[in-house]
């Protein structure tokens, strides 16, 4: 049976349990396989049989959420991107403007003029209805499915405080002219019909909306990773038509077309070289720092860069078949499959809400059963619901996150969203991409070996003079190390072997052993051993000869960053097992691992080499299947899918936009020590959030017995609410001292 796959945008989810609920509903349908991602607000659905996309949308809507089919592609200019924080911001501004006078009037008896309570009602009404509407809607959806989340608790508390205030104003004594709330902290039984709790209803709504706004602002936009990936390709291409070059948009390229790639240009699509030879920088796709030498008959990939001569390429794969497009698909699948952590507050609420409701019902039953009267019974029961409404709970996560992300930004660490933090606590394995993460990602000169009787500085000076005229990345590494060099005469590039020319009257050769062999020049024992030693370590040996004799060996490699060794020691100190992952050969990988202290032999680390970009995701999955919680640090396009698949993705800010978009944390400094700081900061922020949640509930729980006994004074309720919020904010501000 043929299956179709569709992606639907879903609105109205407030936590990871909402995503799980929609997924369960969809998967109950025959022939349907669905995966719902809370972070991206998308459902990826494979379906077969008589079902249509409209049927799938209806199932989501019947579950209590909004659903939209993807818009058909159009030639219209792209609309401004949807801002998830905008609707929350509008409600927050309304709530804040109206709530401040309500709270001030309730807390300062001197301001309570004759009809103050009615002004409070007029101001609090829009806050409780319009501003708090998302909480009521989510609570209703949860109720229909027998679930309780933080939204249920907020809706219950806000609703109870507002409805009780209406009852007290219209049917009790609270509406009488001249009524005041005295600022007394006495614990005594009182007729609740004289008390209004409008400041609780308005204040809770405002504080929690503020928290949701901070969260919405930092919500990650996963689609940006794919957009950045697809923007990496060449925009236009010089196609050969009837022997002439015609520039056309890349989208017009067809399989079989022949196109020209000049030095420095991106290769437009996957193909085979038909004319010319060059070095192609494929590090973006493969992570391999050494450029790949290509000649007629060799395959090349789209979006890689031609670093050397002019090439004529025949297109073999276009559009969604190219290596780049397949990589984009891998990133998307990894992001869709990533299980999002349910907000800690929701997990607590799921237990706390039923307890509070049971306590309120128990209080009502107890007072009615002991002949306390209906008024006193309802006062006590509603007081339980009001004091349970967690004002500080709404601020617990967002304030810590706001201060933590702010401090992170000062230290060069960008945290994408709250779900990132919960992953850092459990991480036990850190996978490090070699090129650009542990190493610099650029070729540089790491050694000069001169023949007996020769001067190392002279070997480098003459070689650097020749290499200065070449565009090859290895040549550039030698030229940079040589600094100021003399002029070259009769320069010639010997295709695939090296360069030759005349410098200071010497006939100089620089390149491979075969180039020297063509001039009947042999290496002495010392230089031959230096060359073998370099190759054993996976490095590139460049030979230098002049006037008919071999004079030296230059060793070029992707150098290890100076801070990498210390960073790996510190990661171990955080209880993490380092794994070095690379597309490079085994020898180069083991040499780098030994240099930075990753020892595969003693079991405290591992080295995984010669891994293709598409297989990096499989390595991460394999570690996860072994029960490990994996953090991945990378910087290239080839790391993007693995970063998205990992439980915690950390991207080097010096890397590609694609890697940065696919990750959870971005390390602006491009230094592995920043990864250590990032994990420490994220763990500290999570500890602060937990402390905040504990105190947010502790104040409520401490006041619940007073409420159940009918002793809850509005001042005690208001003060507890204000104090818990102040505590949560000040506790979060301690993160500013993180070093």
XYZ file of C-alpha atoms in Angstrom:
739
model
C 0.000 0.000 0.000
C 1.406 3.414 -1.001
C 2.070 5.824 1.836
C 2.275 9.620 1.750
C 4.109 11.865 4.193
C 2.932 15.317 5.246
C 4.017 17.922 7.786
C 1.301 19.819 9.697
C 1.794 22.955 11.821
C 0.100 22.651 15.224
C -0.921 25.518 17.516
C -2.062 25.625 21.138
C 0.425 23.148 22.668
C 1.572 24.328 26.101
C 3.835 21.452 27.150
C 5.365 18.189 25.984
C 2.362 16.214 27.279
C 0.196 18.046 24.691
C 2.510 16.778 21.934
C 2.325 13.235 23.334
C -1.495 13.427 23.461
C -1.793 14.505 19.782
C 0.702 11.800 18.776
C -1.368 9.111 20.558
C -4.586 10.260 18.843
C -3.014 10.251 15.368
C -1.288 6.882 15.827
C -4.624 5.252 16.733
C -5.737 5.731 13.099
C -5.194 2.787 10.739
C -2.090 3.138 8.557
C -0.871 6.284 10.333
C 2.584 6.838 11.821
C 2.956 10.263 13.458
C 5.688 12.078 15.334
C 4.823 15.408 17.008
C 7.576 17.826 18.035
C 6.674 20.317 20.769
C 9.695 22.586 20.082
C 9.059 23.026 16.346
C 5.219 22.854 16.745
C 5.040 20.443 13.809
C 3.695 16.933 13.231
C 5.307 14.665 10.646
C 2.721 12.107 9.532
C 2.984 9.088 7.214
C -0.473 7.835 6.196
C -2.016 5.287 3.827
C -5.473 4.055 2.832
C -8.460 6.345 2.280
C -7.233 9.082 4.642
C -6.726 12.637 3.367
C -4.638 15.471 4.893
C -7.952 17.163 5.835
C -8.890 14.082 7.950
C -5.601 14.333 9.828
C -6.138 18.053 10.483
C -9.630 17.271 11.839
C -8.237 14.673 14.293
C -5.801 17.275 15.681
C -8.582 19.889 15.934
C -10.898 17.404 17.671
C -8.146 16.838 20.229
C -8.402 20.547 21.102
C -5.576 22.152 19.102
C -5.279 24.123 15.864
C -3.724 22.534 12.777
C -2.664 23.916 9.395
C -1.550 22.179 6.209
C 1.689 23.469 4.618
C 1.101 26.383 2.231
C 1.708 25.593 -1.471
C 4.916 27.122 -2.893
C 4.360 30.543 -4.440
C 6.368 33.145 -6.322
C 5.228 35.863 -3.897
C 7.980 37.514 -1.843
C 8.373 35.746 1.475
C 6.254 37.124 4.329
C 7.886 38.298 7.533
C 8.532 35.338 9.774
C 5.875 34.549 12.409
C 6.983 35.823 15.824
C 5.843 33.324 18.507
C 6.250 35.971 21.228
C 3.890 38.570 19.700
C 0.471 37.327 20.909
C 1.909 36.717 24.409
C 3.438 40.217 24.410
C 0.064 41.827 23.555
C -1.693 40.017 26.428
C 1.197 40.769 28.810
C 1.130 44.530 28.120
C -2.661 44.625 28.694
C -2.338 42.616 31.930
C 0.580 44.663 33.302
C -1.058 48.067 32.644
C -4.336 47.012 34.314
C -2.901 44.877 37.176
C -0.498 47.392 38.721
C -3.268 49.702 40.067
C -5.287 46.647 41.283
C -2.307 45.298 43.277
C -1.341 48.742 44.653
C -4.925 49.473 45.804
C -5.184 46.098 47.561
C -1.803 46.386 49.297
C -1.924 50.043 50.427
C -4.970 50.724 52.681
C -4.278 54.503 52.578
C -5.220 54.495 48.846
C -8.512 52.625 49.356
C -11.047 55.390 48.579
C -14.831 54.921 48.940
C -15.511 52.806 45.825
C -11.991 51.412 45.242
C -13.235 47.807 45.105
C -15.422 48.520 42.057
C -12.548 50.202 40.185
C -10.450 47.095 40.978
C -13.187 44.897 39.504
C -13.362 47.003 36.312
C -9.575 46.808 35.869
C -9.219 43.104 36.798
C -12.054 41.914 34.504
C -10.132 42.164 31.175
C -7.011 40.656 32.811
C -8.865 37.546 34.030
C -10.819 37.082 30.772
C -8.745 38.349 27.800
C -5.169 38.144 29.186
C -5.628 34.795 30.991
C -7.608 33.210 28.128
C -4.716 30.908 26.933
C -4.561 29.360 30.446
C -8.334 28.759 30.602
C -8.364 27.266 27.088
C -5.431 24.935 27.885
C -7.023 23.927 31.219
C -10.262 23.004 29.420
C -8.346 20.948 26.822
C -6.455 19.169 29.638
C -9.686 18.543 31.572
C -11.261 16.850 28.520
C -8.328 14.433 28.479
C -8.157 13.899 32.230
C -4.775 15.623 32.577
C -3.543 18.398 34.865
C -0.703 20.783 33.997
C 0.484 24.127 35.276
C -2.222 25.786 33.137
C -4.894 23.876 35.089
C -3.510 25.221 38.370
C -3.328 28.809 37.064
C -6.846 28.700 35.593
C -8.279 27.216 38.805
C -6.589 29.746 41.093
C -7.326 32.794 38.922
C -10.922 31.662 38.352
C -11.521 30.927 42.047
C -10.069 34.290 43.153
C -12.140 36.233 40.598
C -15.443 34.353 41.078
C -15.145 34.578 44.858
C -14.499 38.327 44.567
C -17.660 38.676 42.407
C -19.651 36.740 45.019
C -18.272 38.883 47.873
C -18.968 42.147 45.970
C -22.516 41.373 44.778
C -23.850 38.960 47.425
C -21.554 39.562 50.398
C -20.453 42.655 52.298
C -17.362 43.511 50.203
C -19.355 45.848 47.907
C -20.452 48.246 50.642
C -19.123 51.841 50.276
C -16.043 52.501 52.405
C -14.985 48.804 52.650
C -11.221 48.485 53.312
C -8.691 45.660 53.531
C -6.786 46.382 56.730
C -3.071 45.563 56.519
C -3.032 43.123 59.464
C -1.153 39.869 59.680
C -3.523 38.337 62.245
C -4.437 34.692 61.914
C -8.154 34.593 62.741
C -11.321 33.076 61.400
C -13.324 35.572 59.361
C -16.389 35.761 57.120
C -14.920 35.456 53.634
C -17.865 37.386 52.183
C -16.092 40.637 53.159
C -12.848 39.847 51.274
C -11.927 40.271 47.618
C -8.933 38.618 45.922
C -8.828 40.567 42.657
C -5.123 41.403 43.131
C -4.350 37.671 43.305
C -6.265 36.980 40.060
C -4.656 39.923 38.208
C -1.153 39.547 39.692
C -0.858 35.815 39.002
C -1.989 36.285 35.376
C 0.548 39.085 34.798
C 3.519 37.315 36.408
C 2.880 34.056 34.559
C 2.364 35.836 31.223
C 5.709 37.593 31.827
C 7.318 34.198 32.297
C 5.698 32.790 29.150
C 6.838 35.833 27.176
C 10.502 35.334 28.178
C 10.150 31.679 27.202
C 8.466 32.398 23.844
C 11.250 34.847 23.024
C 13.914 32.185 23.461
C 11.939 29.411 21.726
C 14.117 27.815 19.101
C 13.184 28.059 15.437
C 14.247 24.653 14.180
C 13.245 25.417 10.586
C 16.088 27.934 10.377
C 18.618 25.079 10.260
C 17.147 23.691 7.042
C 16.858 27.164 5.536
C 20.521 27.860 6.316
C 21.515 24.478 4.868
C 19.770 24.985 1.574
C 21.198 28.509 1.256
C 24.729 27.043 1.224
C 24.514 25.927 -2.395
C 25.635 28.044 -5.353
C 22.971 30.532 -6.551
C 23.867 30.461 -10.260
C 26.076 28.433 -12.577
C 27.987 28.827 -15.903
C 26.501 26.095 -18.139
C 28.192 25.161 -21.451
C 25.671 25.512 -24.311
C 26.979 25.054 -27.893
C 30.527 25.680 -26.664
C 29.643 29.012 -24.986
C 29.205 29.697 -21.235
C 25.696 30.809 -20.228
C 24.977 31.821 -16.608
C 21.679 30.359 -15.373
C 20.069 29.964 -11.879
C 21.080 26.655 -10.248
C 17.413 25.558 -10.289
C 17.512 25.447 -14.121
C 20.381 22.927 -14.142
C 19.492 19.459 -15.478
C 21.242 16.083 -15.060
C 23.740 15.670 -17.922
C 24.448 19.426 -18.284
C 28.139 20.406 -18.429
C 29.122 23.458 -16.334
C 32.279 25.416 -15.581
C 33.683 25.991 -12.057
C 36.394 28.637 -11.724
C 38.900 28.836 -8.818
C 37.170 30.056 -5.631
C 33.650 29.224 -6.885
C 31.210 26.775 -5.324
C 30.401 23.639 -7.327
C 26.719 24.000 -8.290
C 25.586 20.377 -7.891
C 26.873 16.795 -7.580
C 28.729 15.682 -10.727
C 31.787 14.143 -12.371
C 34.883 16.113 -13.511
C 35.292 15.970 -17.306
C 38.125 18.480 -17.836
C 40.820 20.063 -15.660
C 42.308 19.153 -12.281
C 42.158 20.995 -8.986
C 42.016 20.753 -5.192
C 38.444 20.838 -3.870
C 37.759 22.043 -0.325
C 35.054 19.601 0.796
C 35.489 20.300 4.536
C 32.002 21.797 4.709
C 30.448 18.441 3.775
C 33.030 15.900 4.923
C 34.739 17.672 7.818
C 38.068 16.600 6.245
C 40.527 19.505 6.553
C 42.879 18.420 3.737
C 41.588 19.458 0.275
C 40.742 16.591 -2.085
C 42.718 16.425 -5.345
C 40.345 15.824 -8.302
C 41.003 15.053 -11.987
C 38.835 13.846 -14.915
C 36.555 10.961 -13.867
C 36.431 11.959 -10.150
C 33.090 12.694 -8.468
C 32.516 16.099 -6.802
C 29.725 17.242 -4.472
C 27.561 20.363 -4.765
C 28.306 23.329 -2.424
C 31.994 22.345 -2.037
C 34.566 24.965 -3.091
C 37.010 24.708 -5.997
C 40.317 25.805 -4.439
C 42.585 25.353 -7.471
C 42.251 25.325 -11.292
C 39.327 25.597 -13.751
C 37.044 22.531 -13.903
C 34.367 21.385 -16.345
C 31.837 19.168 -14.507
C 28.943 17.068 -15.829
C 25.917 17.214 -13.486
C 24.829 13.758 -12.249
C 22.420 14.581 -9.392
C 20.240 17.665 -8.955
C 17.674 19.036 -6.489
C 16.594 16.675 -3.705
C 19.028 13.919 -4.825
C 22.203 15.884 -4.025
C 24.389 15.185 -1.011
C 23.481 18.604 0.465
C 19.711 17.985 0.136
C 20.059 14.532 1.672
C 21.938 16.113 4.569
C 19.090 18.643 5.021
C 16.679 15.694 5.229
C 18.850 14.056 7.885
C 18.823 17.265 9.971
C 15.034 17.521 9.677
C 14.496 13.889 10.684
C 16.864 14.229 13.646
C 15.051 17.355 14.863
C 11.618 15.775 14.467
C 12.679 12.686 16.367
C 14.194 14.559 19.300
C 12.067 13.896 22.389
C 11.406 17.196 24.124
C 11.644 17.393 27.884
C 8.328 18.195 29.549
C 8.561 21.381 31.580
C 9.512 20.556 35.183
C 6.684 22.765 36.500
C 4.149 20.699 34.517
C 5.425 17.468 36.005
C 5.048 18.903 39.511
C 1.613 20.369 38.651
C 0.389 16.951 37.488
C 0.755 15.762 41.115
C 0.044 19.059 42.913
C -3.253 19.965 41.154
C -5.177 16.778 42.108
C -3.920 17.144 45.723
C -5.121 20.782 45.892
C -8.527 19.907 44.398
C -8.888 16.977 46.811
C -7.917 19.281 49.721
C -10.467 21.934 48.624
C -13.250 19.316 48.342
C -12.178 17.800 51.685
C -12.220 21.259 53.334
C -15.722 21.960 51.951
C -16.983 18.564 53.169
C -15.380 18.974 56.613
C -16.931 22.417 57.242
C -20.364 21.362 56.010
C -20.175 18.120 58.033
C -19.249 19.894 61.290
C -22.084 22.411 60.921
C -19.810 25.342 60.128
C -22.338 26.808 57.672
C -22.274 27.038 53.891
C -20.642 30.514 53.861
C -17.682 29.467 56.039
C -17.332 26.149 54.143
C -17.162 27.807 50.725
C -14.842 30.553 52.051
C -12.339 27.961 53.291
C -12.565 25.785 50.133
C -12.061 28.749 47.774
C -9.229 30.074 49.976
C -7.445 26.719 49.443
C -7.712 27.144 45.647
C -6.575 30.781 45.822
C -3.501 30.225 47.989
C -2.511 27.233 45.827
C -2.341 29.468 42.747
C 1.399 29.642 42.166
C 2.383 33.153 41.208
C 6.088 32.433 41.671
C 5.761 29.168 39.768
C 5.244 31.088 36.533
C 8.447 33.036 37.169
C 10.574 30.133 38.461
C 11.782 28.834 35.090
C 11.769 32.003 32.921
C 13.615 34.313 35.347
C 16.395 31.776 35.941
C 16.520 31.166 32.196
C 16.610 34.889 31.445
C 19.455 35.579 33.901
C 21.272 32.368 32.903
C 21.055 33.083 29.165
C 22.071 36.715 29.778
C 25.131 35.627 31.742
C 25.866 33.009 29.081
C 25.744 35.660 26.351
C 28.334 37.726 28.279
C 30.571 34.625 28.389
C 29.973 33.818 24.704
C 27.433 31.008 25.252
C 24.017 31.268 23.572
C 21.317 28.989 25.062
C 18.382 28.303 22.730
C 15.552 27.470 25.161
C 14.454 25.928 28.482
C 14.319 22.336 27.200
C 18.077 22.511 26.593
C 18.866 22.811 30.292
C 17.241 19.567 31.396
C 19.436 17.628 28.962
C 22.710 18.936 30.450
C 22.024 17.399 33.856
C 21.888 13.853 32.466
C 24.638 14.025 29.821
C 27.371 11.406 30.431
C 29.163 11.255 27.040
C 30.551 14.117 24.957
C 31.257 13.482 21.260
C 33.815 15.899 19.815
C 34.124 16.517 16.086
C 37.865 16.712 15.316
C 38.202 19.275 12.524
C 37.410 22.833 13.614
C 36.443 21.774 17.149
C 39.458 20.045 18.732
C 41.706 21.326 15.917
C 41.755 24.731 14.205
C 40.271 23.390 10.930
C 42.998 25.200 8.950
C 46.191 23.690 7.521
C 49.324 25.030 9.198
C 53.020 24.203 9.261
C 53.824 22.034 12.304
C 57.427 20.950 11.566
C 60.524 21.548 9.411
C 63.160 18.774 8.992
C 66.342 19.861 7.197
C 68.910 17.496 5.648
C 72.359 17.297 7.293
C 74.247 20.548 6.815
C 71.137 22.537 5.753
C 69.495 25.429 7.650
C 65.794 24.945 8.532
C 65.067 28.669 8.055
C 66.599 28.578 4.542
C 64.560 25.452 3.598
C 61.356 27.212 4.694
C 62.330 30.527 3.004
C 62.936 29.020 -0.446
C 59.888 26.689 -0.229
C 57.693 29.579 0.991
C 58.769 31.746 -1.967
C 57.481 29.126 -4.450
C 54.321 28.236 -2.489
C 53.461 31.947 -2.225
C 52.413 31.876 -5.889
C 50.124 28.812 -5.453
C 46.445 28.879 -4.362
C 46.511 25.380 -2.854
C 45.566 25.398 0.927
C 48.692 23.338 1.825
C 50.857 25.794 -0.160
C 49.189 28.698 1.649
C 50.082 27.096 5.030
C 53.775 26.948 4.045
C 53.746 30.504 2.587
C 52.121 31.917 5.751
C 54.752 30.251 7.994
C 57.607 31.545 5.762
C 56.574 35.206 6.078
C 58.538 37.647 3.827
C 59.968 35.724 0.878
C 62.127 36.534 -2.191
C 60.724 36.818 -5.739
C 60.263 33.749 -7.981
C 61.208 33.400 -11.640
C 59.981 30.795 -14.151
C 57.219 29.581 -11.766
C 55.403 26.458 -12.967
C 52.578 24.413 -11.407
C 53.125 20.658 -12.032
C 49.575 19.268 -12.004
C 48.861 17.083 -8.957
C 52.550 16.890 -7.946
C 53.730 20.316 -6.788
C 55.494 23.467 -8.042
C 58.910 24.468 -9.445
C 60.765 27.682 -10.186
C 63.967 29.677 -9.701
C 64.567 31.472 -6.367
C 67.811 33.412 -5.616
C 69.498 31.580 -8.531
C 68.524 28.094 -7.226
C 66.284 25.722 -9.284
C 63.753 24.770 -6.543
C 61.213 21.906 -6.436
C 58.451 21.718 -3.769
C 55.855 18.894 -3.657
C 55.433 15.112 -3.619
C 58.173 12.457 -3.738
C 57.147 11.656 -7.333
C 58.010 15.215 -8.431
C 61.553 14.805 -7.048
C 61.741 11.319 -8.635
C 61.008 12.822 -12.066
C 64.251 14.834 -11.629
C 66.142 11.749 -10.326
C 66.412 13.204 -6.798
C 66.480 10.664 -3.921
C 65.781 11.294 -0.178
C 68.549 10.472 2.334
C 67.732 8.143 5.284
C 66.984 11.017 7.710
C 64.505 12.796 5.406
C 62.853 9.483 4.396
C 62.270 8.670 8.101
C 60.896 12.204 8.771
C 58.449 11.735 5.865
C 57.311 8.291 7.129
C 56.870 9.605 10.701
C 54.674 12.482 9.444
C 52.504 10.119 7.378
C 52.126 7.683 10.307
C 50.516 10.552 12.221
C 48.160 11.300 9.329
C 50.009 14.523 8.441
C 51.041 15.811 4.994
C 54.774 15.749 4.119
C 55.914 18.355 1.560
C 59.410 17.719 0.124
C 61.853 20.507 -0.772
C 64.836 20.156 -3.171
C 67.109 22.546 -5.046
C 70.116 22.275 -7.305
C 69.566 18.518 -7.768
C 69.492 17.540 -4.051
C 66.725 16.895 -1.461
C 67.132 19.560 1.262
C 64.188 19.159 3.659
C 60.706 17.904 4.629
C 57.943 20.342 5.664
C 55.165 18.800 7.784
C 51.704 20.362 7.348
C 48.668 19.419 9.443
C 45.455 20.669 10.966
C 46.919 21.942 14.276
C 45.286 21.182 17.646
C 43.836 24.263 19.396
C 45.983 25.257 22.404
C 43.062 24.944 24.884
C 41.728 21.550 23.695
C 43.782 19.361 26.090
C 42.757 21.390 29.183
C 39.114 21.446 28.039
C 38.992 17.644 27.704
C 40.455 17.257 31.226
C 37.722 19.588 32.542
C 34.974 17.716 30.673
C 36.200 14.549 32.412
C 35.994 16.487 35.692
C 32.276 17.070 34.971
C 31.823 13.288 34.737
C 31.745 13.116 30.930
C 33.419 10.477 28.722
C 35.039 12.113 25.653
C 34.684 10.496 22.204
C 36.663 11.857 19.214
C 34.682 11.576 15.958
C 36.133 12.366 12.533
C 35.919 11.658 8.819
C 39.740 11.758 8.792
C 41.917 8.641 8.582
C 42.629 6.456 11.629
C 46.295 7.570 11.947
C 45.470 11.300 11.994
C 42.611 10.717 14.455
C 44.762 8.700 16.890
C 47.594 11.264 16.707
C 45.197 14.092 17.657
C 43.553 11.941 20.379
C 46.959 11.200 21.949
C 47.863 14.908 21.858
C 44.704 16.002 23.730
C 44.562 13.086 26.175
C 41.706 10.976 24.785
C 42.859 7.403 25.381
C 40.732 4.732 23.724
C 42.773 1.945 25.329
C 41.871 2.574 28.984
C 38.101 2.808 28.274
C 37.818 6.421 29.507
C 37.543 7.708 25.936
C 37.067 6.532 22.374
C 38.256 7.392 18.858
C 35.889 6.833 15.915
C 37.548 7.638 12.571
C 36.752 7.501 8.834
C 33.065 8.309 9.450
C 31.035 9.643 6.515
C 28.832 12.716 7.256
C 25.592 10.719 6.992
C 27.001 8.100 9.400
C 27.713 10.639 12.169
C 24.007 10.500 13.090
C 24.236 6.693 13.316
C 27.200 6.970 15.710
C 25.147 9.249 17.993
C 22.126 6.895 17.767
C 24.318 3.880 18.556
C 25.651 5.577 21.713
C 22.074 6.529 22.705
C 20.947 2.920 22.149
C 23.680 1.854 24.590
C 21.839 3.971 27.183
C 24.184 6.962 27.038
C 22.968 10.573 27.139
C 25.060 12.271 24.472
C 26.323 15.825 24.021
C 27.890 16.606 20.630
C 30.272 19.476 19.887
C 30.739 20.329 16.185
C 31.106 23.171 13.734
C 30.440 22.055 10.148
C 27.498 21.347 7.888
C 28.470 17.687 8.134
C 27.820 17.875 11.910
C 24.354 19.481 11.677
C 22.279 16.279 11.656
C 24.365 14.763 14.477
C 23.996 17.986 16.536
C 20.211 17.808 16.088
C 20.156 14.077 16.982
C 22.288 14.444 20.136
C 20.542 15.002 23.479
C 22.536 18.239 23.714
C 24.054 19.875 20.613
C 26.830 22.452 21.064
C 27.979 24.370 17.969
C 31.165 26.372 17.612
C 30.235 29.971 16.784
C 33.173 30.005 14.355
C 31.429 27.240 12.364
C 28.680 27.240 9.738
C 25.220 28.786 10.213
C 23.682 25.365 9.644
C 25.519 23.784 12.572
C 24.631 26.773 14.777
C 20.924 26.570 13.868
C 20.752 22.794 14.430
C 22.368 22.991 17.888
C 20.941 23.727 21.364
C 23.873 25.833 22.544
C 26.209 28.042 20.503
C 29.763 28.697 21.722
C 30.646 32.129 20.317
C 34.340 31.842 21.282
C 35.002 28.809 19.068
C 37.075 27.391 21.930
C 36.444 23.988 23.542
C 36.797 25.522 27.040
C 33.542 27.366 26.253
C 31.833 23.940 26.029
C 32.913 23.248 29.627
C 31.556 26.644 30.756
C 28.321 26.034 28.822
C 27.616 22.695 30.516
C 28.502 24.141 33.950
C 26.283 27.220 33.397
C 23.378 25.130 32.097
C 23.618 22.800 35.118
C 23.801 25.772 37.522
C 20.752 27.356 35.834
C 18.815 24.087 36.167
C 19.717 23.870 39.875
C 18.424 27.449 40.301
C 15.165 26.573 38.514
C 14.679 23.598 40.850
C 15.351 25.785 43.883
C 12.859 28.341 42.571
C 10.191 25.673 42.025
C 10.737 24.297 45.532
C 10.239 27.704 47.155
C 7.372 28.653 44.823
C 5.484 25.605 46.102
C 6.801 25.793 49.681
C 5.077 29.130 50.374
C 1.805 27.819 48.955
C 1.991 24.550 50.861
C 2.809 26.365 54.136
C -0.292 28.585 53.763
C -2.641 25.752 52.686
C -3.422 24.598 56.299
C -4.361 28.230 57.215
C -6.725 28.333 54.244
C -8.274 24.943 55.075
C -8.890 26.079 58.679
C -10.634 29.236 57.428
C -7.904 31.458 58.919
C -6.611 32.932 55.664
C -6.336 36.689 55.877
C -6.176 38.373 52.401
C -3.048 40.211 53.549
C -1.283 36.942 54.382
C -2.300 35.555 50.979
C -1.092 38.681 49.160
C 2.138 38.938 51.144
C 2.983 35.238 50.633
C 2.393 35.673 46.918
C 4.569 38.800 46.699
C 7.334 37.379 48.902
C 7.582 34.110 46.939
C 7.886 36.090 43.687
C 10.581 38.382 45.114
C 12.475 35.345 46.421
C 12.361 33.579 43.046
C 13.626 36.663 41.190
C 16.445 37.359 43.674
C 17.480 33.671 43.689
C 17.670 33.784 39.879
C 19.779 36.967 39.965
C 22.512 35.011 41.809
C 23.358 33.448 38.422
C 24.858 36.791 37.398
C 27.848 35.906 39.601
C 28.639 32.741 37.571
C 32.337 32.619 36.631
